[in-house]
Amino acid sequence: MVFGGDGSTFDIGFGLLAGMFERGEDITYVCFDNEGYQNTGGQYSGSSPIGAETATTPVGKDSLGVNFGKKDMIGFALSQGLKYVATASAAYPKDLVAKIEKSKTIRGPKYIQVLVPCVPGWGIDTKDTIKVAQLAVQSGFYPLKEYINGKITKTMKVPKPVKIEEYLKLQGRYKHLFKSTEGKKIIDKMQKICDENLKSTNI
């Protein structure tokens, strides 16, 4: 079992991970996804979501933060034919444990991506850490899924989704989006992402 952050997974270690997938190594790779290089100053990573302010995508007159979409590592893992791929969240530990245990029963490379909020990097109050992680799932921005042999076998359904604003407003990295018309357009774009994600979880 291997543990890595999103920087070493999405960016600087991507080639090594791709090689592991290609060779069919019997390894469960767990990515702790805090959506940035949080240990070295909060710089942008391939996992940083659109609209977020990071140390290397500062907000200014001509910038509203990250203008790229989050790299689809789940899609990449599935494209490589992995027999087990899943997303999980620090807010739902029992679900995470169940997915780890499930991965151990399957031979070959496995990939599990875990959303883990970063208090200083995301600009959140410590007491809201779990709430923010829950809202990421409940808004549909970070859907929880499990794939076996390329097919969805388990999702965390969200019967009463919250609007993406509920997730964003607790985080300092998104505060600028609420101050302008252009920022509102990004929020609307993020809501559309949530809506599409929710369609795929309520199967």
Short mmCIF file of C-alpha atoms in Angstrom, two decimals:
data_model
loop_
_atom_site.label_atom_id
_atom_site.label_comp_id
_atom_site.label_asym_id
_atom_site.label_seq_id
_atom_site.Cartn_x
_atom_site.Cartn_y
_atom_site.Cartn_z
CA MET A 1 0.00 0.00 0.00
CA VAL A 2 1.32 3.44 -0.99
CA PHE A 3 0.23 6.84 0.36
CA GLY A 4 0.81 10.08 -1.54
CA GLY A 5 -0.48 13.62 -1.70
CA ASP A 6 -2.13 15.17 -4.73
CA GLY A 7 1.09 16.94 -5.74
CA SER A 8 3.06 13.70 -5.97
CA THR A 9 0.07 11.92 -7.53
CA PHE A 10 -1.37 14.38 -10.04
CA ASP A 11 1.92 16.10 -10.94
CA ILE A 12 5.50 15.21 -10.00
CA GLY A 13 4.90 11.49 -9.53
CA PHE A 14 2.36 11.01 -12.30
CA GLY A 15 4.75 9.16 -14.59
CA LEU A 16 5.73 6.72 -11.86
CA LEU A 17 2.09 6.09 -11.00
CA ALA A 18 1.28 5.51 -14.68
CA GLY A 19 4.12 2.98 -14.81
CA MET A 20 2.73 1.16 -11.78
CA PHE A 21 -0.65 0.94 -13.47
CA GLU A 22 0.91 -0.25 -16.74
CA ARG A 23 2.99 -2.97 -15.09
CA GLY A 24 0.01 -4.33 -13.17
CA GLU A 25 1.71 -4.02 -9.77
CA ASP A 26 -0.31 -5.45 -6.88
CA ILE A 27 -0.40 -2.14 -5.01
CA THR A 28 -3.20 -0.08 -3.49
CA TYR A 29 -2.29 3.57 -4.10
CA VAL A 30 -4.07 6.00 -1.75
CA CYS A 31 -3.97 9.69 -2.67
CA PHE A 32 -4.65 12.16 0.13
CA ASP A 33 -6.13 14.98 -1.91
CA ASN A 34 -5.95 18.40 -0.25
CA GLU A 35 -5.99 20.14 -3.62
CA GLY A 36 -2.61 21.85 -3.49
CA TYR A 37 1.00 21.72 -2.35
CA GLN A 38 -0.05 22.54 1.19
CA ASN A 39 3.17 21.46 2.96
CA THR A 40 5.29 23.89 0.95
CA GLY A 41 3.15 27.03 0.98
CA GLY A 42 -0.17 26.23 -0.67
CA GLN A 43 0.87 26.34 -4.31
CA TYR A 44 -1.35 25.20 -7.18
CA SER A 45 -1.40 21.48 -8.06
CA GLY A 46 -3.14 19.54 -10.80
CA SER A 47 -5.83 18.81 -8.23
CA SER A 48 -6.58 22.46 -7.40
CA PRO A 49 -10.18 23.24 -8.41
CA ILE A 50 -11.32 26.06 -10.62
CA GLY A 51 -11.76 29.39 -8.86
CA ALA A 52 -9.55 28.59 -5.87
CA GLU A 53 -6.91 31.06 -4.78
CA THR A 54 -3.49 29.49 -4.21
CA ALA A 55 -0.02 30.89 -3.60
CA THR A 56 0.80 30.58 -7.29
CA THR A 57 -2.65 31.55 -8.63
CA PRO A 58 -3.28 34.71 -6.60
CA VAL A 59 -6.44 36.73 -7.03
CA GLY A 60 -6.00 40.14 -8.65
CA LYS A 61 -7.34 42.54 -11.23
CA ASP A 62 -6.85 40.01 -14.03
CA SER A 63 -7.22 36.77 -12.10
CA LEU A 64 -9.92 34.93 -10.18
CA GLY A 65 -7.65 32.14 -9.02
CA VAL A 66 -7.23 28.76 -10.71
CA ASN A 67 -8.62 28.83 -14.24
CA PHE A 68 -8.00 25.15 -15.05
CA GLY A 69 -10.22 22.22 -14.20
CA LYS A 70 -9.15 19.58 -11.69
CA LYS A 71 -7.26 16.78 -13.40
CA ASP A 72 -9.44 13.68 -13.72
CA MET A 73 -7.27 11.06 -12.05
CA ILE A 74 -10.24 8.76 -11.56
CA GLY A 75 -10.89 8.79 -15.29
CA PHE A 76 -7.22 8.13 -15.97
CA ALA A 77 -7.11 5.17 -13.58
CA LEU A 78 -10.20 3.70 -15.23
CA SER A 79 -8.71 4.23 -18.69
CA GLN A 80 -5.75 2.07 -17.64
CA GLY A 81 -8.02 -0.86 -16.87
CA LEU A 82 -7.65 -0.89 -13.08
CA LYS A 83 -9.95 -3.42 -11.46
CA TYR A 84 -10.58 -1.22 -8.41
CA VAL A 85 -10.92 2.58 -8.33
CA ALA A 86 -12.69 4.67 -5.68
CA THR A 87 -13.14 8.11 -4.18
CA ALA A 88 -13.51 8.67 -0.44
CA SER A 89 -13.56 11.50 2.09
CA ALA A 90 -12.10 12.20 5.51
CA ALA A 91 -15.66 13.08 6.55
CA TYR A 92 -16.85 9.50 6.07
CA PRO A 93 -14.24 7.24 7.71
CA LYS A 94 -16.35 4.07 7.69
CA ASP A 95 -16.79 4.36 3.92
CA LEU A 96 -13.02 4.90 3.55
CA VAL A 97 -12.18 1.86 5.68
CA ALA A 98 -14.61 -0.30 3.72
CA LYS A 99 -12.99 0.75 0.44
CA ILE A 100 -9.49 0.06 1.74
CA GLU A 101 -10.58 -3.38 2.88
CA LYS A 102 -12.28 -4.06 -0.45
CA SER A 103 -9.16 -3.06 -2.38
CA LYS A 104 -7.13 -5.62 -0.43
CA THR A 105 -9.24 -8.45 -1.85
CA ILE A 106 -8.41 -7.56 -5.46
CA ARG A 107 -5.13 -8.35 -7.22
CA GLY A 108 -3.36 -5.77 -9.33
CA PRO A 109 -3.04 -1.97 -9.08
CA LYS A 110 -5.80 -0.12 -7.21
CA TYR A 111 -6.38 3.62 -6.82
CA ILE A 112 -8.28 5.38 -4.01
CA GLN A 113 -8.54 9.18 -3.87
CA VAL A 114 -9.43 10.70 -0.49
CA LEU A 115 -10.53 14.32 -0.07
CA VAL A 116 -8.75 15.78 2.97
CA PRO A 117 -9.38 19.48 3.80
CA CYS A 118 -6.38 21.64 4.69
CA VAL A 119 -7.23 24.22 7.37
CA PRO A 120 -4.65 26.92 6.46
CA GLY A 121 -4.53 26.14 2.73
CA TRP A 122 -8.29 26.28 2.32
CA GLY A 123 -8.76 29.15 4.76
CA ILE A 124 -11.27 27.35 6.97
CA ASP A 125 -11.98 27.45 10.68
CA THR A 126 -10.65 24.34 12.44
CA LYS A 127 -14.10 23.53 13.81
CA ASP A 128 -15.50 23.44 10.27
CA THR A 129 -13.02 20.90 8.88
CA ILE A 130 -15.39 17.92 8.85
CA LYS A 131 -18.37 20.06 7.85
CA VAL A 132 -16.49 21.36 4.80
CA ALA A 133 -15.53 17.82 3.80
CA GLN A 134 -19.17 16.73 4.18
CA LEU A 135 -20.42 19.67 2.10
CA ALA A 136 -18.03 18.76 -0.72
CA VAL A 137 -19.89 15.45 -0.98
CA GLN A 138 -23.37 16.77 -0.20
CA SER A 139 -23.10 19.43 -2.89
CA GLY A 140 -21.91 16.91 -5.46
CA PHE A 141 -18.59 18.69 -5.97
CA TYR A 142 -16.68 15.63 -4.73
CA PRO A 143 -18.86 12.56 -5.37
CA LEU A 144 -18.06 9.31 -3.60
CA LYS A 145 -17.95 6.31 -5.93
CA GLU A 146 -16.53 2.82 -6.22
CA TYR A 147 -15.67 1.10 -9.50
CA ILE A 148 -14.94 -2.59 -9.93
CA ASN A 149 -13.79 -3.76 -13.35
CA GLY A 150 -14.61 -0.35 -14.77
CA LYS A 151 -18.24 -0.28 -13.63
CA ILE A 152 -19.77 1.75 -10.80
CA THR A 153 -20.74 -0.65 -8.03
CA LYS A 154 -21.30 1.77 -5.16
CA THR A 155 -22.09 5.46 -4.76
CA MET A 156 -22.97 7.68 -1.83
CA LYS A 157 -26.38 9.01 -2.82
CA VAL A 158 -27.28 12.60 -1.96
CA PRO A 159 -31.09 12.80 -1.69
CA LYS A 160 -31.10 16.49 -0.67
CA PRO A 161 -28.10 18.20 -2.26
CA VAL A 162 -26.90 21.54 -0.94
CA LYS A 163 -25.92 24.37 -3.25
CA ILE A 164 -22.22 24.79 -3.99
CA GLU A 165 -22.30 28.19 -2.25
CA GLU A 166 -22.72 26.41 1.10
CA TYR A 167 -19.41 24.67 0.51
CA LEU A 168 -17.56 27.67 -0.88
CA LYS A 169 -18.54 30.30 1.69
CA LEU A 170 -16.76 28.50 4.55
CA GLN A 171 -13.41 28.71 2.73
CA GLY A 172 -11.15 31.73 2.43
CA ARG A 173 -9.74 30.49 -0.87
CA TYR A 174 -13.10 31.19 -2.53
CA LYS A 175 -14.18 34.44 -0.83
CA HIS A 176 -13.31 36.52 -3.89
CA LEU A 177 -15.89 34.69 -5.99
CA PHE A 178 -18.72 36.33 -4.06
CA LYS A 179 -17.50 39.86 -4.83
CA SER A 180 -18.00 40.19 -8.57
CA THR A 181 -20.16 39.22 -11.52
CA GLU A 182 -17.28 37.24 -13.00
CA GLY A 183 -16.86 35.40 -9.72
CA LYS A 184 -20.55 34.52 -9.75
CA LYS A 185 -20.10 33.04 -13.22
CA ILE A 186 -17.44 30.70 -11.84
CA ILE A 187 -19.78 29.69 -9.00
CA ASP A 188 -22.47 28.93 -11.59
CA LYS A 189 -19.96 26.83 -13.54
CA MET A 190 -19.09 24.93 -10.38
CA GLN A 191 -22.78 24.31 -9.71
CA LYS A 192 -23.11 22.76 -13.15
CA ILE A 193 -20.20 20.45 -12.31
CA CYS A 194 -22.04 19.45 -9.14
CA ASP A 195 -25.28 18.81 -11.02
CA GLU A 196 -23.54 16.52 -13.49
CA ASN A 197 -21.73 14.67 -10.71
CA LEU A 198 -24.99 14.13 -8.81
CA LYS A 199 -26.56 12.52 -11.87
CA SER A 200 -23.83 9.89 -11.83
CA THR A 201 -24.19 9.13 -8.10
CA ASN A 202 -27.96 8.76 -7.95
CA ILE A 203 -27.97 5.59 -10.06
#
